[in-house]
Coordinates of N, CA and C and ligand atoms in Angstrom, one line a residue:
M237 N 19.3 -2.8 -2.3 CA 18.9 -3.8 -3.3 C 18.9 -3.2 -4.7
T238 N 19.4 -2.0 -4.9 CA 19.4 -1.5 -6.2 C 20.2 -2.4 -7.2
G239 N 19.6 -2.7 -8.3 CA 20.3 -3.5 -9.3 C 20.0 -5.0 -9.1
D240 N 19.2 -5.3 -8.0 CA 18.9 -6.7 -7.7 C 18.2 -7.3 -8.9
L241 N 18.6 -8.5 -9.3 CA 18.0 -9.2 -10.5 C 16.5 -9.3 -10.3
F242 N 16.1 -9.5 -9.0 CA 14.7 -9.8 -8.7 C 13.9 -8.5 -8.3
A243 N 14.5 -7.4 -8.4 CA 13.8 -6.2 -8.1 C 12.6 -6.1 -9.1
G244 N 11.5 -5.4 -8.7 CA 10.4 -5.2 -9.6 C 9.1 -5.6 -9.1
V245 N 9.0 -6.5 -8.1 CA 7.7 -6.9 -7.6 C 7.4 -6.1 -6.4
T246 N 8.0 -6.4 -5.3 CA 7.8 -5.6 -4.1 C 8.9 -4.7 -3.7
E247 N 10.1 -4.9 -4.3 CA 11.2 -4.1 -3.9 C 11.7 -3.2 -5.0
A248 N 10.9 -2.9 -6.0 CA 11.3 -2.0 -7.0 C 11.6 -0.6 -6.4
Q249 N 12.6 0.1 -6.9 CA 12.9 1.4 -6.4 C 11.8 2.3 -6.7
P250 N 11.2 3.0 -5.6 CA 10.1 3.9 -5.9 C 10.7 5.1 -6.8
S251 N 9.8 5.7 -7.6 CA 10.2 6.8 -8.4 C 9.5 8.1 -7.9
R252 N 10.0 9.2 -8.4 CA 9.5 10.5 -7.9 C 9.2 11.4 -9.1
E253 N 8.0 11.8 -9.3 CA 7.6 12.6 -10.4 C 6.8 13.9 -10.0
T254 N 7.1 15.0 -10.5 CA 6.4 16.2 -10.1 C 5.1 16.4 -11.0
M255 N 3.9 16.5 -10.4 CA 2.7 16.6 -11.2 C 2.3 18.1 -11.4
A256 N 2.7 18.9 -10.4 CA 2.4 20.3 -10.4 C 3.3 20.9 -9.3
E257 N 3.3 22.2 -9.2 CA 4.2 22.8 -8.1 C 3.6 22.3 -6.7
G258 N 4.4 21.6 -5.9 CA 4.0 21.1 -4.6 C 3.3 19.7 -4.7
A259 N 3.1 19.2 -5.9 CA 2.4 17.8 -6.0 C 3.4 16.8 -6.5
V260 N 3.7 15.8 -5.7 CA 4.7 14.9 -6.1 C 4.2 13.4 -6.0
L261 N 4.4 12.7 -7.1 CA 3.9 11.3 -7.3 C 5.0 10.4 -7.0
L262 N 4.9 9.5 -6.0 CA 5.9 8.6 -5.5 C 5.3 7.2 -5.9
R263 N 5.7 6.7 -7.1 CA 5.1 5.4 -7.5 C 5.8 4.3 -6.7
G264 N 4.9 3.4 -6.2 CA 5.4 2.2 -5.5 C 5.9 2.4 -4.1
F265 N 5.7 3.6 -3.6 CA 6.3 4.0 -2.3 C 5.8 3.1 -1.1
V266 N 4.6 2.5 -1.3 CA 4.0 1.7 -0.2 C 4.5 0.2 -0.2
L267 N 5.0 -0.2 -1.4 CA 5.1 -1.7 -1.6 C 6.0 -2.4 -0.6
A268 N 7.1 -1.7 -0.2 CA 8.0 -2.4 0.8 C 7.3 -2.7 2.1
R269 N 6.2 -1.9 2.5 CA 5.6 -2.2 3.8 C 4.1 -2.5 3.6
Q270 N 3.7 -3.0 2.4 CA 2.3 -3.2 2.2 C 1.6 -4.3 3.1
D271 N 2.4 -5.3 3.5 CA 1.8 -6.3 4.4 C 1.4 -5.8 5.7
E272 N 2.3 -5.0 6.3 CA 2.0 -4.4 7.6 C 0.8 -3.4 7.5
L273 N 0.9 -2.6 6.4 CA -0.1 -1.6 6.2 C -1.5 -2.3 6.0
L274 N -1.6 -3.3 5.2 CA -2.9 -4.0 5.0 C -3.4 -4.6 6.3
A275 N -2.5 -5.2 7.1 CA -2.9 -5.8 8.4 C -3.5 -4.7 9.3
A276 N -2.9 -3.6 9.4 CA -3.4 -2.5 10.2 C -4.7 -2.0 9.7
L277 N -4.8 -1.9 8.4 CA -6.0 -1.4 7.8 C -7.2 -2.3 8.1
R278 N -7.0 -3.6 8.1 CA -8.1 -4.6 8.4 C -8.6 -4.4 9.8
E279 N -7.7 -4.0 10.7 CA -8.2 -3.8 12.1 C -9.0 -2.6 12.2
V280 N -8.6 -1.5 11.5 CA -9.3 -0.3 11.6 C -10.7 -0.5 11.0
I281 N -10.8 -1.2 9.9 CA -12.1 -1.5 9.2 C -13.0 -2.4 10.0
A282 N -12.4 -3.3 10.8 CA -13.2 -4.1 11.7 C -13.9 -3.3 12.8
A283 N -13.1 -2.3 13.3 CA -13.6 -1.5 14.4 C -14.6 -0.4 13.9
A284 N -14.4 0.1 12.6 CA -15.2 1.2 12.1 C -15.5 0.8 10.6
P285 N -16.5 0.0 10.4 CA -16.8 -0.5 9.0 C -17.1 0.6 8.0
F286 N -16.8 0.3 6.7 CA -17.1 1.2 5.6 C -18.6 1.5 5.6
R287 N -19.0 2.7 5.3 CA -20.4 3.1 5.2 C -20.5 4.1 4.1
H288 N -21.7 4.2 3.4 CA -22.0 5.2 2.4 C -22.6 6.4 3.1
M289 N -21.9 7.6 3.1 CA -22.4 8.8 3.7 C -23.2 9.6 2.7
V290 N -24.0 10.5 3.3 CA -24.9 11.3 2.5 C -24.4 12.7 2.5
T291 N -24.5 13.3 1.3 CA -24.0 14.7 1.1 C -25.1 15.7 1.7
P292 N -24.7 16.9 2.0 CA -25.7 17.9 2.4 C -26.8 18.0 1.5
G293 N -26.5 17.8 0.2 CA -27.6 17.9 -0.9 C -28.5 16.7 -0.9
G294 N -28.2 15.6 -0.1 CA -29.1 14.5 0.0 C -28.7 13.3 -0.9
F295 N -27.5 13.4 -1.5 CA -27.1 12.3 -2.4 C -26.2 11.3 -1.6
T296 N -26.5 10.0 -1.7 CA -25.6 9.0 -1.1 C -24.4 8.8 -2.0
M297 N -23.2 8.9 -1.3 CA -21.9 8.8 -2.1 C -21.7 7.4 -2.6
S298 N -21.2 7.2 -3.8 CA -20.9 5.9 -4.4 C -19.6 5.3 -3.7
V299 N -18.8 6.2 -3.2 CA -17.6 5.7 -2.4 C -18.0 5.5 -1.0
A300 N -17.6 4.3 -0.4 CA -17.8 4.0 1.0 C -16.6 4.5 1.8
M301 N -16.9 5.0 3.0 CA -15.8 5.6 3.7 C -15.8 5.2 5.2
T302 N -14.6 5.3 5.8 CA -14.4 5.2 7.2 C -13.2 6.1 7.5
N303 N -12.8 6.1 8.8 CA -11.7 7.0 9.2 C -10.9 6.3 10.3
C304 N -9.6 6.7 10.5 CA -8.9 6.5 11.8 C -8.2 7.8 12.1
G305 N -7.8 7.9 13.4 CA -7.1 9.1 13.8 C -7.9 9.9 14.9
K306 N -7.4 11.0 15.3 CA -8.1 11.8 16.4 C -9.4 12.3 15.9
V307 N -9.5 12.6 14.6 CA -10.8 13.0 14.1 C -11.0 12.3 12.7
G308 N -12.2 12.3 12.3 CA -12.6 11.7 11.0 C -13.5 12.6 10.2
W309 N -13.4 12.5 8.9 CA -14.2 13.4 8.0 C -15.6 12.7 7.9
V310 N -16.6 13.5 8.1 CA -18.0 13.0 8.0 C -18.9 14.0 7.2
T311 N -19.8 13.4 6.5 CA -20.8 14.3 5.8 C -22.2 13.7 6.1
D312 N -23.2 14.6 6.3 CA -24.6 14.2 6.4 C -25.4 15.4 6.0
R313 N -26.7 15.4 6.2 CA -27.6 16.5 5.7 C -27.2 17.8 6.3
R314 N -26.5 17.8 7.5 CA -26.1 19.0 8.1 C -24.8 19.6 7.5
G315 N -24.0 18.9 6.8 CA -22.8 19.4 6.2 C -21.6 18.5 6.3
Y316 N -20.5 19.0 5.9 CA -19.2 18.3 6.0 C -18.5 18.8 7.2
R317 N -17.8 17.9 7.9 CA -16.9 18.4 9.0 C -16.0 17.3 9.5
Y318 N -15.1 17.6 10.4 CA -14.3 16.6 11.0 C -14.9 16.4 12.4
D319 N -15.0 15.1 12.9 CA -15.6 14.8 14.1 C -14.8 13.7 14.8
A320 N -14.6 13.9 16.2 CA -13.8 12.9 16.9 C -14.6 11.6 17.1
G321 N -15.9 11.6 16.8 CA -16.7 10.4 17.0 C -17.2 9.8 15.7
D322 N -17.3 8.5 15.7 CA -17.9 7.8 14.6 C -19.5 7.9 14.8
P323 N -20.2 8.5 13.9 CA -21.6 8.7 14.1 C -22.4 7.4 14.1
E324 N -21.8 6.3 13.5 CA -22.5 5.0 13.4 C -22.5 4.3 14.8
S325 N -21.3 4.4 15.4 CA -21.1 3.6 16.7 C -21.2 4.5 17.9
G326 N -21.1 5.8 17.7 CA -21.0 6.7 18.9 C -19.7 6.6 19.6
K327 N -18.7 5.8 19.1 CA -17.4 5.7 19.8 C -16.4 6.6 19.0
P328 N -15.3 6.9 19.7 CA -14.2 7.6 18.9 C -13.8 6.8 17.7
W329 N -13.2 7.4 16.7 CA -12.6 6.7 15.5 C -11.5 5.9 16.1
P330 N -11.1 4.8 15.4 CA -10.0 4.0 15.8 C -8.7 4.9 15.7
A331 N -7.8 4.7 16.7 CA -6.5 5.4 16.6 C -5.8 5.1 15.3
M332 N -5.0 6.1 14.9 CA -4.2 5.8 13.7 C -3.0 4.9 14.0
P333 N -3.0 3.7 13.3 CA -1.9 2.8 13.6 C -0.6 3.4 13.3
P334 N 0.5 3.1 14.1 CA 1.8 3.7 13.8 C 2.3 3.4 12.4
V335 N 2.0 2.3 11.9 CA 2.5 2.0 10.5 C 1.9 3.0 9.5
L336 N 0.7 3.4 9.7 CA 0.1 4.4 8.8 C 0.7 5.8 9.0
S337 N 0.8 6.2 10.3 CA 1.4 7.6 10.5 C 2.8 7.6 10.0
A338 N 3.6 6.5 10.2 CA 5.0 6.5 9.7 C 5.0 6.6 8.2
L339 N 4.1 5.9 7.6 CA 4.1 5.9 6.1 C 3.8 7.4 5.6
A340 N 2.8 8.0 6.2 CA 2.4 9.4 5.8 C 3.6 10.3 6.1
R341 N 4.2 10.2 7.2 CA 5.4 11.1 7.5 C 6.5 10.9 6.5
D342 N 6.9 9.6 6.3 CA 8.0 9.3 5.4 C 7.7 9.8 3.9
A343 N 6.4 9.6 3.5 CA 6.1 10.0 2.1 C 6.1 11.5 2.0
A344 N 5.6 12.2 3.1 CA 5.6 13.7 3.0 C 7.0 14.2 3.0
E345 N 7.9 13.6 3.7 CA 9.3 14.0 3.7 C 9.9 13.8 2.3
A346 N 9.6 12.6 1.7 CA 10.1 12.3 0.4 C 9.6 13.3 -0.6
G347 N 8.4 13.9 -0.3 CA 7.8 14.9 -1.2 C 8.2 16.3 -0.9
G348 N 9.0 16.5 0.2 CA 9.6 17.8 0.5 C 9.0 18.5 1.7
F349 N 8.1 17.7 2.4 CA 7.5 18.3 3.6 C 7.9 17.6 4.9
K350 N 8.7 18.2 5.7 CA 9.3 17.5 6.9 C 8.3 17.6 8.0
D351 N 8.3 16.5 8.9 CA 7.6 16.5 10.1 C 6.0 16.5 10.0
F352 N 5.5 15.9 8.9 CA 4.1 15.8 8.7 C 3.5 14.9 9.8
A353 N 2.5 15.5 10.6 CA 1.9 14.7 11.7 C 0.4 14.8 11.5
P354 N -0.2 13.9 10.7 CA -1.6 14.0 10.4 C -2.4 13.6 11.6
D355 N -3.6 14.2 11.8 CA -4.5 13.8 12.9 C -5.7 13.1 12.3
A356 N -5.8 12.9 11.0 CA -7.0 12.2 10.4 C -6.5 11.4 9.2
C357 N -7.1 10.3 9.1 CA -6.9 9.5 7.9 C -8.3 9.0 7.4
L358 N -8.7 9.6 6.2 CA -9.9 9.2 5.6 C -9.7 8.0 4.7
I359 N -10.5 7.0 4.8 CA -10.3 5.8 4.0 C -11.5 5.6 3.1
N360 N -11.2 5.6 1.8 CA -12.2 5.6 0.8 C -12.2 4.2 0.1
R361 N -13.4 3.6 -0.1 CA -13.4 2.3 -0.8 C -14.3 2.5 -2.1
Y362 N -13.6 2.2 -3.2 CA -14.3 2.2 -4.5 C -14.5 0.8 -5.0
V363 N -15.7 0.5 -5.5 CA -15.9 -0.7 -6.3 C -16.2 -0.2 -7.7
P364 N -16.1 -1.1 -8.7 CA -16.3 -0.7 -10.1 C -17.5 0.1 -10.2
G365 N -17.4 1.3 -10.9 CA -18.5 2.2 -11.1 C -18.5 3.4 -10.1
A366 N -17.9 3.2 -8.9 CA -17.8 4.3 -8.0 C -16.9 5.4 -8.4
K367 N -17.2 6.6 -8.1 CA -16.4 7.8 -8.6 C -16.4 8.8 -7.5
M368 N -15.6 9.8 -7.7 CA -15.6 11.0 -6.8 C -15.6 12.2 -7.7
S369 N -16.6 13.1 -7.6 CA -16.7 14.2 -8.5 C -15.7 15.3 -8.1
L370 N -15.4 16.1 -9.1 CA -14.4 17.2 -8.9 C -14.7 18.0 -7.7
H371 N -13.7 18.2 -6.8 CA -14.0 19.0 -5.5 C -12.6 19.5 -5.0
Q372 N -12.7 20.4 -4.0 CA -11.5 20.9 -3.3 C -11.6 20.3 -1.9
D373 N -10.4 20.0 -1.3 CA -10.4 19.6 0.1 C -10.1 20.9 0.9
K374 N -11.2 21.5 1.5 CA -11.0 22.7 2.3 C -11.7 22.7 3.6
D375 N -12.0 21.6 4.1 CA -12.6 21.5 5.5 C -11.6 21.5 6.6
E376 N -10.3 21.6 6.2 CA -9.2 21.7 7.2 C -8.9 23.2 7.5
T377 N -8.1 23.4 8.5 CA -7.8 24.8 8.8 C -6.4 25.2 8.5
D378 N -5.5 24.2 8.4 CA -4.1 24.5 8.2 C -3.7 24.0 6.8
F379 N -3.7 25.0 5.8 CA -3.4 24.6 4.4 C -1.9 24.6 4.2
S380 N -1.1 24.9 5.2 CA 0.4 24.8 5.0 C 0.8 23.4 5.1
A381 N 0.1 22.5 5.7 CA 0.4 21.1 5.7 C -0.1 20.4 4.4
P382 N 0.7 19.4 3.9 CA 0.2 18.7 2.7 C -0.9 17.7 3.0
I383 N -1.5 17.1 2.0 CA -2.3 15.9 2.1 C -1.5 14.8 1.5
V384 N -1.4 13.7 2.1 CA -0.8 12.5 1.5 C -1.8 11.5 1.1
S385 N -1.8 11.0 -0.1 CA -2.8 10.0 -0.5 C -2.1 8.8 -1.0
V386 N -2.7 7.6 -0.6 CA -2.2 6.3 -0.8 C -3.2 5.5 -1.6
S387 N -2.8 4.9 -2.7 CA -3.7 4.1 -3.6 C -3.4 2.6 -3.4
L388 N -4.4 1.9 -3.2 CA -4.3 0.4 -3.0 C -5.3 -0.3 -3.9
G389 N -5.0 -1.5 -4.4 CA -6.0 -2.3 -5.2 C -6.1 -1.9 -6.6
L390 N -7.3 -1.9 -7.1 CA -7.6 -1.6 -8.6 C -7.1 -0.2 -9.0
P391 N -6.6 -0.1 -10.2 CA -6.1 1.2 -10.7 C -7.3 2.2 -10.9
A392 N -7.0 3.5 -10.7 CA -8.0 4.5 -11.0 C -7.4 5.6 -11.8
T393 N -8.4 6.3 -12.5 CA -8.0 7.5 -13.3 C -8.3 8.7 -12.4
F394 N -7.2 9.4 -12.0 CA -7.3 10.5 -11.1 C -7.3 11.8 -11.9
L395 N -8.3 12.7 -11.6 CA -8.4 13.9 -12.4 C -7.9 15.1 -11.5
F396 N -7.0 15.9 -12.1 CA -6.3 16.9 -11.4 C -6.4 18.2 -12.1
G397 N -7.1 19.2 -11.6 CA -7.3 20.5 -12.2 C -6.4 21.6 -11.6
G398 N -7.1 22.7 -11.4 CA -6.4 23.9 -10.8 C -7.2 24.5 -9.7
L399 N -7.0 25.8 -9.5 CA -7.7 26.5 -8.4 C -9.1 26.8 -8.7
K400 N -9.5 26.8 -10.0 CA -10.8 27.0 -10.4 C -11.5 25.8 -10.9
R401 N -12.7 25.6 -10.6 CA -13.4 24.3 -11.1 C -13.3 24.2 -12.6
S402 N -13.3 25.3 -13.3 CA -13.3 25.3 -14.8 C -11.9 25.1 -15.3
D403 N -10.9 25.0 -14.5 CA -9.5 24.8 -15.1 C -9.5 23.4 -15.7
K404 N -8.7 23.4 -16.8 CA -8.5 22.1 -17.5 C -7.9 21.1 -16.6
T405 N -8.4 19.8 -16.7 CA -7.9 18.7 -15.8 C -6.9 17.8 -16.6
Q406 N -5.9 17.4 -15.8 CA -4.9 16.4 -16.3 C -5.4 15.1 -15.7
R407 N -5.1 14.0 -16.4 CA -5.4 12.6 -15.9 C -4.2 11.9 -15.6
Y408 N -4.2 11.2 -14.5 CA -3.2 10.3 -14.0 C -3.8 8.9 -13.7
R409 N -3.1 7.9 -14.1 CA -3.5 6.6 -13.6 C -2.7 6.2 -12.3
L410 N -3.5 6.0 -11.2 CA -2.9 5.7 -9.9 C -3.1 4.2 -9.7
T411 N -2.0 3.5 -9.4 CA -2.1 2.1 -9.2 C -1.7 1.7 -7.8
H412 N -1.8 0.4 -7.5 CA -1.5 -0.2 -6.2 C -0.1 0.2 -5.7
G413 N -0.1 0.8 -4.6 CA 1.2 1.2 -4.0 C 1.7 2.6 -4.2
D414 N 1.0 3.3 -5.1 CA 1.4 4.7 -5.4 C 1.0 5.7 -4.3
V415 N 1.8 6.7 -4.0 CA 1.5 7.7 -3.1 C 1.7 9.1 -3.7
V416 N 0.7 10.0 -3.4 CA 0.9 11.4 -3.9 C 0.9 12.3 -2.7
V417 N 1.8 13.3 -2.7 CA 1.9 14.3 -1.7 C 1.4 15.6 -2.3
W418 N 0.4 16.2 -1.7 CA -0.2 17.4 -2.3 C 0.1 18.6 -1.3
G419 N 1.0 19.4 -1.6 CA 1.2 20.6 -0.8 C 1.4 21.8 -1.6
G420 N 1.8 22.9 -0.9 CA 2.1 24.2 -1.5 C 0.9 24.6 -2.4
P421 N 1.1 25.1 -3.6 CA 0.0 25.7 -4.4 C -1.0 24.6 -4.8
S422 N -0.6 23.3 -4.9 CA -1.5 22.3 -5.3 C -2.5 21.9 -4.2
R423 N -2.3 22.3 -3.0 CA -3.1 21.8 -1.9 C -4.6 22.1 -2.1
L424 N -4.9 23.2 -2.8 CA -6.3 23.6 -3.0 C -6.8 23.3 -4.4
F425 N -6.1 22.5 -5.2 CA -6.5 22.3 -6.5 C -7.7 21.3 -6.6
Y426 N -8.6 21.6 -7.5 CA -9.7 20.7 -7.8 C -9.2 19.3 -8.2
H427 N -9.9 18.3 -7.7 CA -9.5 16.9 -8.1 C -10.7 16.0 -8.0
G428 N -10.6 14.8 -8.6 CA -11.6 13.8 -8.5 C -11.1 12.5 -9.1
V429 N -12.0 11.5 -9.1 CA -11.7 10.2 -9.5 C -12.8 9.7 -10.5
A430 N -12.4 9.3 -11.7 CA -13.3 8.8 -12.8 C -13.9 7.5 -12.3
P431 N -15.1 7.1 -12.8 CA -15.7 5.9 -12.4 C -14.7 4.7 -12.5
L432 N -14.6 3.9 -11.5 CA -13.6 2.8 -11.4 C -14.0 1.8 -12.4
A433 N -13.0 1.3 -13.2 CA -13.2 0.3 -14.2 C -13.3 -1.1 -13.5
E434 N -14.0 -2.0 -14.2 CA -14.0 -3.4 -13.7 C -12.6 -4.0 -13.6
G435 N -12.4 -4.9 -12.7 CA -11.1 -5.6 -12.6 C -11.0 -6.4 -11.4
E436 N -10.0 -7.1 -11.2 CA -9.7 -7.9 -10.0 C -8.3 -7.8 -9.6
H437 N -8.1 -7.2 -8.5 CA -6.7 -7.1 -8.0 C -6.3 -8.3 -7.2
P438 N -5.0 -8.8 -7.3 CA -4.6 -10.0 -6.6 C -4.8 -10.0 -5.1
L439 N -4.6 -8.8 -4.5 CA -4.7 -8.8 -3.0 C -6.1 -8.2 -2.6
L440 N -6.6 -7.2 -3.3 CA -7.8 -6.5 -2.8 C -9.0 -6.8 -3.6
K441 N -8.9 -7.7 -4.6 CA -10.0 -8.2 -5.4 C -10.7 -7.0 -6.1
R442 N -12.0 -6.9 -6.0 CA -12.8 -6.0 -6.8 C -12.9 -4.6 -6.2
Q443 N -11.9 -4.1 -5.7 CA -12.0 -2.8 -5.1 C -10.7 -1.9 -5.1
R444 N -10.9 -0.7 -5.0 CA -9.7 0.2 -4.8 C -9.9 0.9 -3.4
I445 N -8.8 1.0 -2.6 CA -8.9 1.7 -1.4 C -7.9 2.8 -1.4
N446 N -8.4 4.0 -1.0 CA -7.5 5.2 -1.0 C -7.5 5.7 0.4
L447 N -6.3 6.0 0.9 CA -6.1 6.7 2.2 C -5.7 8.1 1.9
T448 N -6.3 9.1 2.6 CA -5.8 10.4 2.6 C -5.6 10.9 4.0
F449 N -4.3 11.2 4.2 CA -3.8 11.7 5.5 C -3.9 13.2 5.5
R450 N -4.5 13.7 6.6 CA -4.7 15.2 6.7 C -4.3 15.7 8.1
K451 N -3.8 16.9 8.1 CA -3.7 17.6 9.3 C -4.8 18.7 9.3
T452 N -5.8 18.4 10.2 CA -7.0 19.2 10.1 C -7.0 20.5 10.9
A453 N -6.1 20.5 11.9 CA -6.2 21.7 12.8 C -4.7 22.2 13.1
Ligands
LIG633 C1 -5.2 17.1 -4.5 N1 -9.8 11.2 -2.6 O1 -10.8 11.8 -0.2 S1 -6.8 11.1 -3.4 C2 -10.6 12.8 -1.0 O2 -8.7 8.7 -4.7 C3 -10.2 12.5 -2.3 O3 -10.1 8.7 -3.1 C4 -9.5 10.8 -3.9 O4 -10.1 13.3 -3.1 C5 -9.4 9.3 -3.9 O5 -10.8 13.9 -0.7 C6 -8.2 11.4 -4.4 C7 -5.8 12.4 -4.1 C8 -6.0 13.7 -3.5 C9 -6.4 13.9 -2.2 C10 -6.4 15.2 -1.7 C11 -6.0 16.3 -2.5 C12 -5.6 14.8 -4.2 C13 -5.6 16.1 -3.8 C14 -6.0 17.6 -2.0 C15 -5.6 18.6 -2.8 C16 -5.2 18.4 -4.1
LIG634 FE1 -10.2 15.3 -2.1

């Protein structure tokens, strides 16, 4: 459909931009399959609703979270970890829907990482004002696998630093349908999300949802 007069809404050609060594931004990568993705996401959220977890330091996170996959990321007063069970329900996390694993695999390949097979998908929900402070993702054991992140709904300002907390941060605006693949040297870079601005997204209303696909073991 390249060159189609009506390209631009859901069939625009995705673009590819390098943010740092190993970090690739694929703008609009989700759009062609967003309906299937959102339908699968709704089922996951019905089975494992969003909740605000507590950090080991005792702070309730402004971002609400849930998971799907073999394991899910959890935090409580005891620490951060991946767990096969949802602590709220006592049941296993919902399985990762095939449309989600296929999206992660295809995006990783487009970013230069073949055969990505995530065992966890952390689902973050931001409402205006919610933020995520600068951190590293290092609760996984295999840092050779990338992390694939998917942004849906309201736009966010993403902060992207370096290997040290004190490294200067770059800012990127991530919008509905964008995917970022974080591998190689960027896998352990500090990153965060600035407080979400007010707004209303046509499909997701007053929220931003971010998916991060991980290979934890
Ligand atoms: C860079 N989530 O869940 S996604 C997280 O938008 C998280 O909800 C943010 O950071 C969000 O841990 C950012 C982008 C992201 C995810 C993982 C990374 C960037 C990353 C791992 C290494 C380097
Ligand atoms: Fe992170």
